[in-house]
CSV table of C-alpha atoms in Angstrom, one decimal:
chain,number,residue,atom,x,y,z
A,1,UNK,CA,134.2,119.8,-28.9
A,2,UNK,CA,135.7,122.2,-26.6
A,3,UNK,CA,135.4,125.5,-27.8
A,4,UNK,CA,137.8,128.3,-27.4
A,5,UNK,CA,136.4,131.0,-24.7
A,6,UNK,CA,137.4,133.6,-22.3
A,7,UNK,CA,136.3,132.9,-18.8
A,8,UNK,CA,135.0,136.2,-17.5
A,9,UNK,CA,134.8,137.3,-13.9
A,10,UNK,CA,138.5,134.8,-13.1
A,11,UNK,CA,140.4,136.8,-10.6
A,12,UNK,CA,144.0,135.3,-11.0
A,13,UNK,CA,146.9,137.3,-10.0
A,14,UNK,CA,149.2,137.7,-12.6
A,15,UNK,CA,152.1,135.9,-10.5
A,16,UNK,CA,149.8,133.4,-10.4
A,17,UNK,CA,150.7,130.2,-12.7
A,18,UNK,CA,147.6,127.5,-12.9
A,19,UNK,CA,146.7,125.5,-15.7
A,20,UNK,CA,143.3,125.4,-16.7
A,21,UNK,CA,142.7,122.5,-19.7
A,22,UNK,CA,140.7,119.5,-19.1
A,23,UNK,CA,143.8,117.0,-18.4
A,24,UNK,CA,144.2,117.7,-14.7
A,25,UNK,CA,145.1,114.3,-13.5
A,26,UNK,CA,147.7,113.8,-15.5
A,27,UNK,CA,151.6,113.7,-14.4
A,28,UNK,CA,154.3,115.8,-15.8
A,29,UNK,CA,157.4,114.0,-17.8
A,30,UNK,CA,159.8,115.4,-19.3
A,31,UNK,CA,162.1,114.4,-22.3
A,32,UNK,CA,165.5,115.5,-23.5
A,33,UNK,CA,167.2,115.1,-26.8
A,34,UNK,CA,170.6,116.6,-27.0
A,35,UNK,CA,172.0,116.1,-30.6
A,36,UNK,CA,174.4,117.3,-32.9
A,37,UNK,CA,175.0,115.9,-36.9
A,38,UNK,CA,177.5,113.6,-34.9
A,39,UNK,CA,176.1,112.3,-32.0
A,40,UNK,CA,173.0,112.2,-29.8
A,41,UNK,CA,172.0,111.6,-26.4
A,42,UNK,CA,168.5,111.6,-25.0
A,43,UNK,CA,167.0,111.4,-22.1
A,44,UNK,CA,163.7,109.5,-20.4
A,45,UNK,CA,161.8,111.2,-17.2
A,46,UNK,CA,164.0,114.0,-17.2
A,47,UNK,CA,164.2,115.7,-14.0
A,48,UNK,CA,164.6,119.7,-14.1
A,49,UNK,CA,167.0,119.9,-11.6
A,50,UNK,CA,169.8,118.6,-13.8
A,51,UNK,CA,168.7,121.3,-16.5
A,52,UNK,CA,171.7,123.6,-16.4
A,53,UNK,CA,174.2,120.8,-16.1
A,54,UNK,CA,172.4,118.5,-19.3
A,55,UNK,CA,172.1,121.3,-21.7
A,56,UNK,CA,174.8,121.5,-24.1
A,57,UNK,CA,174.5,125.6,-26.1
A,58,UNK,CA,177.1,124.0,-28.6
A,59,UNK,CA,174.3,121.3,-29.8
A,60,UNK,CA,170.6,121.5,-30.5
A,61,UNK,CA,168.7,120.7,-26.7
A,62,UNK,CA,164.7,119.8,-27.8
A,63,UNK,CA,163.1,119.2,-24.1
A,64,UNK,CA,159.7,118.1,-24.7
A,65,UNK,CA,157.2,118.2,-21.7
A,66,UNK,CA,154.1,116.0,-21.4
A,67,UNK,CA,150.9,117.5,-19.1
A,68,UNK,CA,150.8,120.7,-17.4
A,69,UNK,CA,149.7,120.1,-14.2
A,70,UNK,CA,153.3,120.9,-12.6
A,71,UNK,CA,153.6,124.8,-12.3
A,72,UNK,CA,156.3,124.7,-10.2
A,73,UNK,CA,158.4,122.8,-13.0
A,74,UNK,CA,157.3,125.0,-15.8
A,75,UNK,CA,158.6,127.9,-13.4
A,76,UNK,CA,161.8,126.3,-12.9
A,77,UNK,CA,162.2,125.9,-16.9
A,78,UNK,CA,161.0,129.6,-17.2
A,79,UNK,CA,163.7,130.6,-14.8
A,80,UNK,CA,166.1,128.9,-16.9
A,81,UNK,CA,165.6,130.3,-19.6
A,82,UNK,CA,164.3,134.3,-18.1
A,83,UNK,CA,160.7,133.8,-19.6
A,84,UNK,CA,158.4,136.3,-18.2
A,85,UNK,CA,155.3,134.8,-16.2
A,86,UNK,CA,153.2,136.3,-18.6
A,87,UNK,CA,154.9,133.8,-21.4
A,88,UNK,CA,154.1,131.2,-18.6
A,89,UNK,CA,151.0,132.3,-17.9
A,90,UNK,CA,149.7,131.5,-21.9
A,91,UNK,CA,151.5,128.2,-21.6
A,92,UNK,CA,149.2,127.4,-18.6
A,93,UNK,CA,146.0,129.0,-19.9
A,94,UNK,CA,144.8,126.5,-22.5
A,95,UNK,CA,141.8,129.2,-23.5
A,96,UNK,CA,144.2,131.9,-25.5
A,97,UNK,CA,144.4,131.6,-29.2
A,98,UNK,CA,147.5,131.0,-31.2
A,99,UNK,CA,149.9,133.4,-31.4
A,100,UNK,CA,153.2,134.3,-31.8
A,101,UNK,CA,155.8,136.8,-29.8
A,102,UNK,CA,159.0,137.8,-30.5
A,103,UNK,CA,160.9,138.8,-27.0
A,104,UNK,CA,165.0,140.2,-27.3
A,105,UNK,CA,166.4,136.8,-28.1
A,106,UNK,CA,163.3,134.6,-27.8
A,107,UNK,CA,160.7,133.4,-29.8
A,108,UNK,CA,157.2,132.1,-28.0
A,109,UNK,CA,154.8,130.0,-30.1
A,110,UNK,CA,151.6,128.9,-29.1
A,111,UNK,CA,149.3,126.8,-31.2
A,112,UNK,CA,146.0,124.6,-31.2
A,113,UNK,CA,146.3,121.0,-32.6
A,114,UNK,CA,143.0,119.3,-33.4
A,115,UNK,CA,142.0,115.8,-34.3
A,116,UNK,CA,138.7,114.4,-34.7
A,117,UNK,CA,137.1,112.5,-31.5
A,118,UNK,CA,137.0,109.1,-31.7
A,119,UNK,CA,133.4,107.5,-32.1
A,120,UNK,CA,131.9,110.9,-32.2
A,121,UNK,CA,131.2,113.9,-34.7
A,122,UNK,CA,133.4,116.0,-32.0
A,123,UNK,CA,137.1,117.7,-32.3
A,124,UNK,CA,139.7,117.5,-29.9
A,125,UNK,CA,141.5,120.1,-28.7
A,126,UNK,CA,145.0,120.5,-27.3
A,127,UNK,CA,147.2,123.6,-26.9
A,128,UNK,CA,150.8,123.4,-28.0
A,129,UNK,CA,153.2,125.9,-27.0
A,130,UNK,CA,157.0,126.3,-27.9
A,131,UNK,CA,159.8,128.2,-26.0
A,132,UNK,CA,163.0,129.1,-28.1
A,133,UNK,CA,166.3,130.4,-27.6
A,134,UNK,CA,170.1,130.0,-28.1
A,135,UNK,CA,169.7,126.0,-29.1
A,136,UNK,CA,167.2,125.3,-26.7
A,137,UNK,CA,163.7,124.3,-28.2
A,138,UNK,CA,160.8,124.0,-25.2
A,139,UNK,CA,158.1,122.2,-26.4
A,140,UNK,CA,154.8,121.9,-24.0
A,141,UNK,CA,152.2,119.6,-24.2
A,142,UNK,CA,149.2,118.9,-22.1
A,143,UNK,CA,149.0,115.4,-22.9
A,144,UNK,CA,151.5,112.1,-24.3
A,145,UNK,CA,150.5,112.1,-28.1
A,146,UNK,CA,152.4,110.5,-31.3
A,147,UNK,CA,152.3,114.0,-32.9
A,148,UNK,CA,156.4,114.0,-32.8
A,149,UNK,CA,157.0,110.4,-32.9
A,150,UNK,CA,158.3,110.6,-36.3
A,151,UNK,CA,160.2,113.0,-36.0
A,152,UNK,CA,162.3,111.2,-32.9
A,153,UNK,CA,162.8,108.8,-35.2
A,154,UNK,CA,164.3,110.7,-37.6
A,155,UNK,CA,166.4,112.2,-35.1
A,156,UNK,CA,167.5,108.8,-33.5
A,157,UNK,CA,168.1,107.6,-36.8
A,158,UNK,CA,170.3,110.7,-38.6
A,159,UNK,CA,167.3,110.4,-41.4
A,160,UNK,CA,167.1,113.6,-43.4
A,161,UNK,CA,168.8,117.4,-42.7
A,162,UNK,CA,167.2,117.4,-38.9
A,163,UNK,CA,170.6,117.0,-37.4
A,164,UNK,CA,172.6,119.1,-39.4
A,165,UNK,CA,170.1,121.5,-38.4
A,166,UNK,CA,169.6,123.7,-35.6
A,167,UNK,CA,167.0,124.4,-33.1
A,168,UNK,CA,164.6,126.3,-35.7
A,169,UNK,CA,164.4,123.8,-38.3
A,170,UNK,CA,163.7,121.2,-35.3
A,171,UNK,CA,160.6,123.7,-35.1
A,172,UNK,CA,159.7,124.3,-38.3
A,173,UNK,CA,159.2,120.5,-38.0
A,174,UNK,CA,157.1,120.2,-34.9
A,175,UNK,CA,154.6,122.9,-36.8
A,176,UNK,CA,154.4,120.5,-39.4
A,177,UNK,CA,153.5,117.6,-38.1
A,178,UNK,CA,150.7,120.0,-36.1
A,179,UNK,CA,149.0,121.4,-39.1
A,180,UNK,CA,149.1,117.4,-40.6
A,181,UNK,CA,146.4,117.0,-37.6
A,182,UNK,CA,144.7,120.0,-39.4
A,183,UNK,CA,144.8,117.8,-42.9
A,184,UNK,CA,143.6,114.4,-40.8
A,185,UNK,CA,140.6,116.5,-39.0
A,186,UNK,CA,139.4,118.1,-42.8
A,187,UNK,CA,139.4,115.0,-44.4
A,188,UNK,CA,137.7,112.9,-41.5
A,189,UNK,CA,135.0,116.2,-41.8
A,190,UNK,CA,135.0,115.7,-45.0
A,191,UNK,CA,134.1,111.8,-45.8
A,192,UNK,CA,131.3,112.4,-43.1
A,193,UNK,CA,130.1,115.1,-45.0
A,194,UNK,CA,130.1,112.7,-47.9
A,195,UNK,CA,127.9,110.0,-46.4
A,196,UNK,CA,125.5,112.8,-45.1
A,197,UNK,CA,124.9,113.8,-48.6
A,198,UNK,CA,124.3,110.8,-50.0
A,199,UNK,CA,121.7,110.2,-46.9
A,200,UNK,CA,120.4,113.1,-47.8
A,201,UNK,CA,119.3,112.0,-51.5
A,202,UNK,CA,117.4,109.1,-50.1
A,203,UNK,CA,115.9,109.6,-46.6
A,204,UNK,CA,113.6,113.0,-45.0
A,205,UNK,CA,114.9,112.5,-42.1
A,206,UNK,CA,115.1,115.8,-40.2
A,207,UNK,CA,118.5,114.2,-38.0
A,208,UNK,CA,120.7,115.2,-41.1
A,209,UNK,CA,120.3,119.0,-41.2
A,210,UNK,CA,121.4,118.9,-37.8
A,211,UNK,CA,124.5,116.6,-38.5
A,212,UNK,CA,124.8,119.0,-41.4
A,213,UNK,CA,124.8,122.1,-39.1
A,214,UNK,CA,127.1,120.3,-36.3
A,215,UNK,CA,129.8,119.8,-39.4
A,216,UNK,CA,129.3,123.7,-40.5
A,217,UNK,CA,129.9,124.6,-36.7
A,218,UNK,CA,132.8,122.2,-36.9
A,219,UNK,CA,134.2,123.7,-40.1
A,220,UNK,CA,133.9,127.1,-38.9
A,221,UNK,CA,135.8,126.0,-35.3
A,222,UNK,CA,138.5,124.7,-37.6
A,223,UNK,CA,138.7,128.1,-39.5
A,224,UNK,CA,138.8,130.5,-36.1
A,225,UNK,CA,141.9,127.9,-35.2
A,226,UNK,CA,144.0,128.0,-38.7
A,227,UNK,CA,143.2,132.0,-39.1
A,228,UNK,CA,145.7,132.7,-36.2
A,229,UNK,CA,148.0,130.6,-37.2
A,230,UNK,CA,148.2,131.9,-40.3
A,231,UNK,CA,148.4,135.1,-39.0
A,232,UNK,CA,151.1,134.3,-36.9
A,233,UNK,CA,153.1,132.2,-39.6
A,234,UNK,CA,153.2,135.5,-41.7
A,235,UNK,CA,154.7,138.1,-39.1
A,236,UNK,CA,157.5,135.7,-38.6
A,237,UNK,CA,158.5,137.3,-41.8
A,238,UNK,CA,159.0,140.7,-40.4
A,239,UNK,CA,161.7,139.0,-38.0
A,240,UNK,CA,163.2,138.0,-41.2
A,241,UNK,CA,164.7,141.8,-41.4
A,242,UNK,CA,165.4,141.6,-37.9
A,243,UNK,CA,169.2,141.6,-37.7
A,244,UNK,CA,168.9,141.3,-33.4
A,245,UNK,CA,167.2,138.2,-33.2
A,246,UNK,CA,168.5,135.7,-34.7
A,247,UNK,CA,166.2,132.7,-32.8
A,248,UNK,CA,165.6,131.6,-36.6
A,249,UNK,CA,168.1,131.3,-39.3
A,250,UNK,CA,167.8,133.7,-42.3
A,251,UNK,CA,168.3,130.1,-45.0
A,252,UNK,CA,165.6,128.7,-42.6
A,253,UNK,CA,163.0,131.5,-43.4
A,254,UNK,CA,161.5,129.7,-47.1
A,255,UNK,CA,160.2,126.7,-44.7
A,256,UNK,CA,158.1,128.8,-42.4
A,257,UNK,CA,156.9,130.2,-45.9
A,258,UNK,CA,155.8,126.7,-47.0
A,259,UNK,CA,153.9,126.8,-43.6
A,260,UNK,CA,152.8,129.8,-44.5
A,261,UNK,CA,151.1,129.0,-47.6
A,262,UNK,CA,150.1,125.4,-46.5
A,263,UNK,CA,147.7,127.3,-43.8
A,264,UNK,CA,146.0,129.3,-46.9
A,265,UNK,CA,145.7,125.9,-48.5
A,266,UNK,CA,143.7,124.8,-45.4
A,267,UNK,CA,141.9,127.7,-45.3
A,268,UNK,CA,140.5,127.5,-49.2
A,269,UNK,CA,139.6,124.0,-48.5
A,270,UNK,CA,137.5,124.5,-45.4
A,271,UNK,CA,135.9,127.3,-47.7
A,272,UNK,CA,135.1,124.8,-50.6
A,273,UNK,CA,134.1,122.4,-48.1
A,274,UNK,CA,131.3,124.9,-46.5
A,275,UNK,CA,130.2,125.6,-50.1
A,276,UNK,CA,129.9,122.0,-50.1
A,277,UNK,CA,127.8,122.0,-47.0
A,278,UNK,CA,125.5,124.7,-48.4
A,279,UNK,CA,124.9,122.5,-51.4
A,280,UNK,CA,123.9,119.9,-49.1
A,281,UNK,CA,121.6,121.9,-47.1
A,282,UNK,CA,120.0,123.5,-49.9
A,283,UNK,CA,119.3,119.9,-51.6
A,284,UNK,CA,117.7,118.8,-48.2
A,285,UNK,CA,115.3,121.1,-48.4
A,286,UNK,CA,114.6,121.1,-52.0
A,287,UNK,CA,114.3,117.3,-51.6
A,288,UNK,CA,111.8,117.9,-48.8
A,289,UNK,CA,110.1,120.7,-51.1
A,290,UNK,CA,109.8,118.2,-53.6
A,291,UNK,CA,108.5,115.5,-51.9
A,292,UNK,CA,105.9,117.6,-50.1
A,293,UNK,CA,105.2,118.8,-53.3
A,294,UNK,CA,104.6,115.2,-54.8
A,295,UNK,CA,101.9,114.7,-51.8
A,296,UNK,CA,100.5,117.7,-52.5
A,297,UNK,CA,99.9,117.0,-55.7
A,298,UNK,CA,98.6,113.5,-55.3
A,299,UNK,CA,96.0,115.0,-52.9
A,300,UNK,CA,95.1,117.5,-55.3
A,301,UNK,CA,94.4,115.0,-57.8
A,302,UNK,CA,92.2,112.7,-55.4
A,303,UNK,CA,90.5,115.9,-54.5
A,304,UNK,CA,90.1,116.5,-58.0
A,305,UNK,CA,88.2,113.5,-58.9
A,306,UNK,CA,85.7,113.4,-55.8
A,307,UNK,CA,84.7,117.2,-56.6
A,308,UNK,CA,82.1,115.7,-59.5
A,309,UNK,CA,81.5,112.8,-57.8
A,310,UNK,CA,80.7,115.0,-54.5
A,311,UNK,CA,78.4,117.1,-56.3
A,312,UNK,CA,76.1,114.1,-58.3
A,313,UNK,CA,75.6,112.8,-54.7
A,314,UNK,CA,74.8,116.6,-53.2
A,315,UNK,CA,72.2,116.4,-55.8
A,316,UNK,CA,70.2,113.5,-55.7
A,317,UNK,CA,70.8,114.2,-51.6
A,318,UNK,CA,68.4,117.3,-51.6
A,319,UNK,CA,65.1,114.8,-51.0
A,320,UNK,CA,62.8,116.6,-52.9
A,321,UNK,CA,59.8,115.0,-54.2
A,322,UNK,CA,59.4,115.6,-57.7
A,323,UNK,CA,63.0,114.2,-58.7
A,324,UNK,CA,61.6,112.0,-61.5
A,325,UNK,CA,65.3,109.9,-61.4
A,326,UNK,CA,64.5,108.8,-57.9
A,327,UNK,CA,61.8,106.4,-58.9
A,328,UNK,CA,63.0,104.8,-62.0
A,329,UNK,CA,64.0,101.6,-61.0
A,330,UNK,CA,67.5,101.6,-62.7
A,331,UNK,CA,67.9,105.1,-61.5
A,332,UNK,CA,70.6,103.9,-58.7
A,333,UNK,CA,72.7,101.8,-61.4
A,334,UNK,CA,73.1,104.6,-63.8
A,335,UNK,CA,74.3,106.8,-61.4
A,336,UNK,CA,76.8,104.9,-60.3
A,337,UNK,CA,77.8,103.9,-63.2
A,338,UNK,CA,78.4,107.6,-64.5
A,339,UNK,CA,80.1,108.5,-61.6
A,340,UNK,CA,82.6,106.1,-62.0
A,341,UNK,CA,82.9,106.6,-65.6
A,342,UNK,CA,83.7,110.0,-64.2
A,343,UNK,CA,86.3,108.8,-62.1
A,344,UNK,CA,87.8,106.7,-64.6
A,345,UNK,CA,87.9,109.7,-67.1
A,346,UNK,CA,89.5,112.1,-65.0
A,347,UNK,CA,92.1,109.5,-64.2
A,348,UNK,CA,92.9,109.0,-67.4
A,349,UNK,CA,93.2,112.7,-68.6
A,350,UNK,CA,95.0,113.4,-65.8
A,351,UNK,CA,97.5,111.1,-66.7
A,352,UNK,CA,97.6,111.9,-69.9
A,353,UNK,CA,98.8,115.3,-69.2
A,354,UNK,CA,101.5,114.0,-66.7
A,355,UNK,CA,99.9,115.5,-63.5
A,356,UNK,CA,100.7,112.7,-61.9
């Protein structure tokens, strides 16, 4: 899992665009959808320099780039649309948390979508960032995913409001289908959390308090990811009252709510699922207390019923002469025979009163 830090001690100029995620090798591809209620047009491999001359301010233009690799081409689209380098610069840097800025007459989203790792206990990690103004939606991506795939469709096939909407709504969309991933990565945590529990009832096994603690760490990653977004969700409603910008539509407002409050819903869950993980911790360790006390108490018992038996063979152990029982010749017999009585009593009282 790749865990969101600040790299200390980087000396980067601040004219300086470089990305710095993980998918280096990949190449930058660009996609265009320019679409109105009545028709659409859309565009494969979508090369920047045709940008000005594509763009159509009457319709909704959604340009969706894949990888981050090409700095040059994010400038050009900055350019296009006046973005400061700094915006550029939080594109690139895959190591900022989510936020949200509000700029004269354009609105910069950046966000983390995570999924759980294939084959592993892991989650991935990829920074989403979204550019818009006057029509024009800019999403960036550092990989191809199907995050939006549905939502093509519904474009390409008029399904739902989307086309009769404008550019904001086509967000409010795209943050949708990231905070799904956020639903996907809880409950994949969540059924492995499951099984670890029930391992827990039956095995000692010391393996599952550290799975236990990697899920906690894991739940608590998810947590420092959906806090900021939330955070950031909630200030758009201070642009609400904003009668300069007007990036977002004031009827548009209620679904950035519903974002809103679905992020608090993630957050309570991930809070009833570490309660969860607590429980299961605590009954590891009970379980362990219990079945150490379970030895200890067989042990005990054992210990118990050799104490007599210890001391009748201390005794007739001393070699002293005059020990009249040391020359009867039956003497050996009886002994043992009363020590095992002995045994046998103690056994029986002792189960008697449920010690074991």
């Amino acid at each position: 899992m790749r865990k969101i830090k600040y790299k200390k001690g980087r000396k980067v100029q601040p004219s300086v665009l470089e990305y710095t995620g993980v998918y280096k090798d990949l190449h930058t591809q660009m996609q265009l959808f320019v679409y109105s209620e009545e028709d659409l047009i859309e565009y494969h491999d979508f090369n920047v320099s045709n940008l000005s001359k594509t763009l159509d301010l009457t319709k909704v233009n959604w340009l969706n780039i894949h990888g981050l690799n090409d700095a040059e081409l994010i400038k050009s689209v900055g350019a296009y649309l006046e973005v400061d380098n700094f915006i550029l610069g939080d594109i690139l840097n895959t190591t900022r948390r989510t936020k949200l800025d509000e700029l004269h007459d354009l609105l910069f989203f950046n966000v983390k979508s995570l999924l759980p790792a294939e084959n592993s206990d892991n989650i991935s990690v990829e920074q989403i960032s979204f550019l818009i103004k006057e029509g024009v939606l800019v999403s960036f991506q550092e990989k191809r995913s199907d995050f939006f795939t549905h939502i093509r469709e519904r474009i390409r096939t008029h399904s739902g409001i989307v086309r009769s909407k404008k550019a904001d709504y086509l967000l409010f969309l795209l943050l949708d289908a990231i905070m799904e991933n956020f639903y996907i990565t809880i409950e994949a945590e969540e059924n492995k959390v499951e099984l670890l529990i029930n391992l827990s009832k039956t095995s000692t096994d010391p393996l599952i308090l550290v799975q236990i603690e990697k899920h906690r760490d894991n739940f608590n990653f998810l947590k420092r990811s959906i806090i900021p977004l939330r955070d950031s969700l909630y200030s758009i409603k201070s642009i609400k009252d904003d009668d300069v910008f007007n990036a977002i539509a004031h009827e548009n407002f209620s679904f950035f709510s519903r974002l809103h409050q679905k992020s608090l819903e993630l957050l309570d869950q991930i809070d009833d699922d570490m309660v969860t993980l607590d429980s299961a911790s605590n009954f590891f360790f009970s379980s362990q207390n219990h079945k150490m006390n379970e030895v200890m108490k067989t042990l005990t018992v054992i210990s118990a019923i050799f104490i007599p038996l210890t001391f009748i063979v201390g005794v007739y152990g001393m070699n002293f002469e005059n020990m009249p029982e040391l020359k009867y010749t039956y003497g050996y017999y009886i002994v043992i025979g009363a020590m095992f009585t002995i045994a046998l009593g103690m056994v029986y009282y002792f189960k008697k009163r449920n010690w074991f």
